[in-house]
CSV table of C-alpha atoms in Angstrom, one decimal:
chain,number,residue,atom,x,y,z
A,1,UNK,CA,-54.5,30.3,5.9
A,2,UNK,CA,-57.8,28.6,5.6
A,3,UNK,CA,-59.3,25.2,6.4
A,4,UNK,CA,-60.6,23.1,3.7
A,5,UNK,CA,-64.3,22.5,3.2
A,6,UNK,CA,-63.7,18.9,4.3
A,7,UNK,CA,-62.5,20.1,7.7
A,8,UNK,CA,-65.2,22.8,8.0
A,9,UNK,CA,-67.9,20.1,7.4
A,10,UNK,CA,-66.1,17.7,9.8
A,11,UNK,CA,-66.3,20.2,12.6
A,12,UNK,CA,-70.0,20.9,11.8
A,13,UNK,CA,-70.8,17.2,11.8
A,14,UNK,CA,-69.2,16.9,15.2
A,15,UNK,CA,-71.0,19.9,16.6
A,16,UNK,CA,-74.3,18.6,15.3
A,17,UNK,CA,-73.6,15.1,16.7
A,18,UNK,CA,-72.6,16.5,20.1
A,19,UNK,CA,-75.7,18.6,20.4
A,20,UNK,CA,-77.9,15.6,19.5
A,21,UNK,CA,-75.9,13.2,21.6
A,22,UNK,CA,-79.0,11.7,23.2
A,23,UNK,CA,-79.9,10.0,19.9
A,24,UNK,CA,-78.3,8.6,16.8
A,25,UNK,CA,-78.2,11.1,14.0
A,26,UNK,CA,-78.0,10.4,10.2
A,27,UNK,CA,-76.1,12.0,7.4
A,28,UNK,CA,-79.2,13.0,5.5
A,29,UNK,CA,-80.5,15.0,8.4
A,30,UNK,CA,-77.1,16.7,8.9
A,31,UNK,CA,-76.8,17.5,5.2
A,32,UNK,CA,-80.4,19.0,5.2
A,33,UNK,CA,-79.8,21.0,8.3
A,34,UNK,CA,-76.6,22.6,7.0
A,35,UNK,CA,-77.7,22.7,3.3
A,36,UNK,CA,-74.7,20.8,2.1
A,37,UNK,CA,-74.1,17.8,-0.2
A,38,UNK,CA,-75.0,14.4,1.2
A,39,UNK,CA,-72.4,12.7,-0.9
A,40,UNK,CA,-69.6,15.0,0.2
A,41,UNK,CA,-70.7,14.7,3.8
A,42,UNK,CA,-70.5,10.9,3.5
A,43,UNK,CA,-66.8,11.2,2.8
A,44,UNK,CA,-66.3,13.5,5.7
A,45,UNK,CA,-68.2,11.2,8.1
A,46,UNK,CA,-66.1,8.2,6.8
A,47,UNK,CA,-63.0,10.1,7.7
A,48,UNK,CA,-64.3,11.0,11.2
A,49,UNK,CA,-65.3,7.4,11.8
A,50,UNK,CA,-61.8,6.2,10.7
A,51,UNK,CA,-60.2,8.8,13.0
A,52,UNK,CA,-62.1,7.5,16.0
A,53,UNK,CA,-64.2,10.6,16.5
A,54,UNK,CA,-67.6,9.1,15.5
A,55,UNK,CA,-69.1,5.7,15.8
A,56,UNK,CA,-71.3,4.5,12.9
A,57,UNK,CA,-74.1,2.1,13.7
A,58,UNK,CA,-75.3,0.3,10.5
A,59,UNK,CA,-78.7,-1.1,9.7
A,60,UNK,CA,-82.2,-0.1,10.4
A,61,UNK,CA,-82.3,2.3,13.2
A,62,UNK,CA,-78.6,3.0,12.8
A,63,UNK,CA,-76.8,6.3,12.6
A,64,UNK,CA,-73.9,8.3,14.1
A,65,UNK,CA,-72.9,9.2,17.6
A,66,UNK,CA,-69.8,10.6,19.2
A,67,UNK,CA,-67.1,7.9,19.8
A,68,UNK,CA,-66.3,9.6,23.2
A,69,UNK,CA,-67.7,12.5,25.2
A,70,UNK,CA,-67.5,16.0,23.6
A,71,UNK,CA,-65.1,17.2,26.3
A,72,UNK,CA,-62.6,14.4,25.3
A,73,UNK,CA,-62.5,15.3,21.6
A,74,UNK,CA,-59.7,17.8,21.0
A,75,UNK,CA,-60.2,20.3,18.2
A,76,UNK,CA,-56.5,20.4,17.3
A,77,UNK,CA,-56.5,16.6,17.0
A,78,UNK,CA,-59.6,16.7,14.7
A,79,UNK,CA,-58.0,19.4,12.5
A,80,UNK,CA,-54.7,17.4,12.3
A,81,UNK,CA,-56.7,14.4,11.2
A,82,UNK,CA,-58.8,16.1,8.6
A,83,UNK,CA,-56.5,18.8,7.2
A,84,UNK,CA,-53.5,18.1,5.0
A,85,UNK,CA,-51.7,21.2,6.4
A,86,UNK,CA,-49.5,21.4,3.3
A,87,UNK,CA,-49.5,25.2,2.7
A,88,UNK,CA,-46.9,25.1,0.0
A,89,UNK,CA,-45.4,22.5,-2.4
A,90,UNK,CA,-42.2,22.1,-0.4
A,91,UNK,CA,-44.2,20.9,2.6
A,92,UNK,CA,-45.5,17.8,0.7
A,93,UNK,CA,-44.0,14.6,-0.4
A,94,UNK,CA,-44.1,15.5,-4.1
A,95,UNK,CA,-41.8,18.6,-3.7
A,96,UNK,CA,-40.3,19.7,-7.1
A,97,UNK,CA,-39.3,23.2,-6.0
A,98,UNK,CA,-35.7,23.9,-7.1
A,99,UNK,CA,-34.9,26.3,-4.2
A,100,UNK,CA,-36.1,23.9,-1.4
A,101,UNK,CA,-32.6,22.9,-0.3
A,102,UNK,CA,-31.7,26.5,0.5
A,103,UNK,CA,-35.2,28.0,1.4
A,104,UNK,CA,-36.5,28.7,4.9
A,105,UNK,CA,-40.1,29.0,3.9
A,106,UNK,CA,-41.2,25.5,4.9
A,107,UNK,CA,-39.7,25.9,8.3
A,108,UNK,CA,-41.2,29.3,8.9
A,109,UNK,CA,-44.7,28.3,7.7
A,110,UNK,CA,-44.4,25.0,9.7
A,111,UNK,CA,-43.8,27.1,12.8
A,112,UNK,CA,-47.0,29.0,12.1
A,113,UNK,CA,-48.9,25.8,11.6
A,114,UNK,CA,-47.6,24.4,14.9
A,115,UNK,CA,-48.6,27.6,16.7
A,116,UNK,CA,-52.1,27.4,15.1
A,117,UNK,CA,-52.6,23.8,16.1
A,118,UNK,CA,-51.2,24.3,19.6
A,119,UNK,CA,-53.8,27.0,20.1
A,120,UNK,CA,-56.6,24.6,18.8
A,121,UNK,CA,-55.3,22.0,21.2
A,122,UNK,CA,-56.6,24.2,24.0
A,123,UNK,CA,-60.2,23.5,23.0
A,124,UNK,CA,-62.5,20.5,22.9
A,125,UNK,CA,-65.7,19.9,21.0
A,126,UNK,CA,-67.6,20.8,24.2
A,127,UNK,CA,-66.2,24.3,23.8
A,128,UNK,CA,-67.9,24.7,20.4
A,129,UNK,CA,-71.3,23.8,21.7
A,130,UNK,CA,-73.1,26.8,23.2
A,131,UNK,CA,-76.8,27.6,24.0
A,132,UNK,CA,-77.6,29.5,20.7
A,133,UNK,CA,-76.0,26.7,18.6
A,134,UNK,CA,-77.8,24.1,20.6
A,135,UNK,CA,-81.1,25.9,20.1
A,136,UNK,CA,-80.5,26.0,16.3
A,137,UNK,CA,-79.3,22.4,15.9
A,138,UNK,CA,-81.1,20.2,18.4
A,139,UNK,CA,-83.0,18.1,16.0
A,140,UNK,CA,-86.5,17.9,17.6
A,141,UNK,CA,-86.5,21.7,17.3
A,142,UNK,CA,-85.6,21.5,13.6
A,143,UNK,CA,-88.8,19.4,13.1
A,144,UNK,CA,-90.9,21.7,15.1
A,145,UNK,CA,-89.7,24.8,13.2
A,146,UNK,CA,-90.6,23.1,9.9
A,147,UNK,CA,-94.1,22.1,11.2
A,148,UNK,CA,-94.7,25.6,12.5
A,149,UNK,CA,-93.7,27.1,9.1
A,150,UNK,CA,-96.1,24.7,7.3
A,151,UNK,CA,-98.9,25.6,9.8
A,152,UNK,CA,-98.3,29.3,9.2
A,153,UNK,CA,-98.3,28.8,5.4
A,154,UNK,CA,-101.7,26.9,5.5
């Protein structure tokens, strides 16, 4: 099993936002930091805002911030919101599989998904933020690193 890129990026956005929670962050900075597509990230952020994980402040000086403290954002809830969790056709609404009425695969795989999500329910966004990650992603440090690299190249 794997998580979609959408969910991966969603978790990265939340980590970045949690680390920089003392200021509003913007999509361009997050995209540049992770080296990912700004347009794809906009879709991810829209989903996180709709899910109540992020607040979006529009206009000049606007940006993103966590909708609630990091220790109140459950990872299992985030993954449920972002991830379709349809591992096989018969788990979806457009099931055309002829053996579905007699097959146990959806039930067995569904049990695995429940176990996976129950495990993730034991963690919050605060659990994903550690000192090494903080040191990499806290945005004033990102600017200082770039300035130091330019100074060294000069």
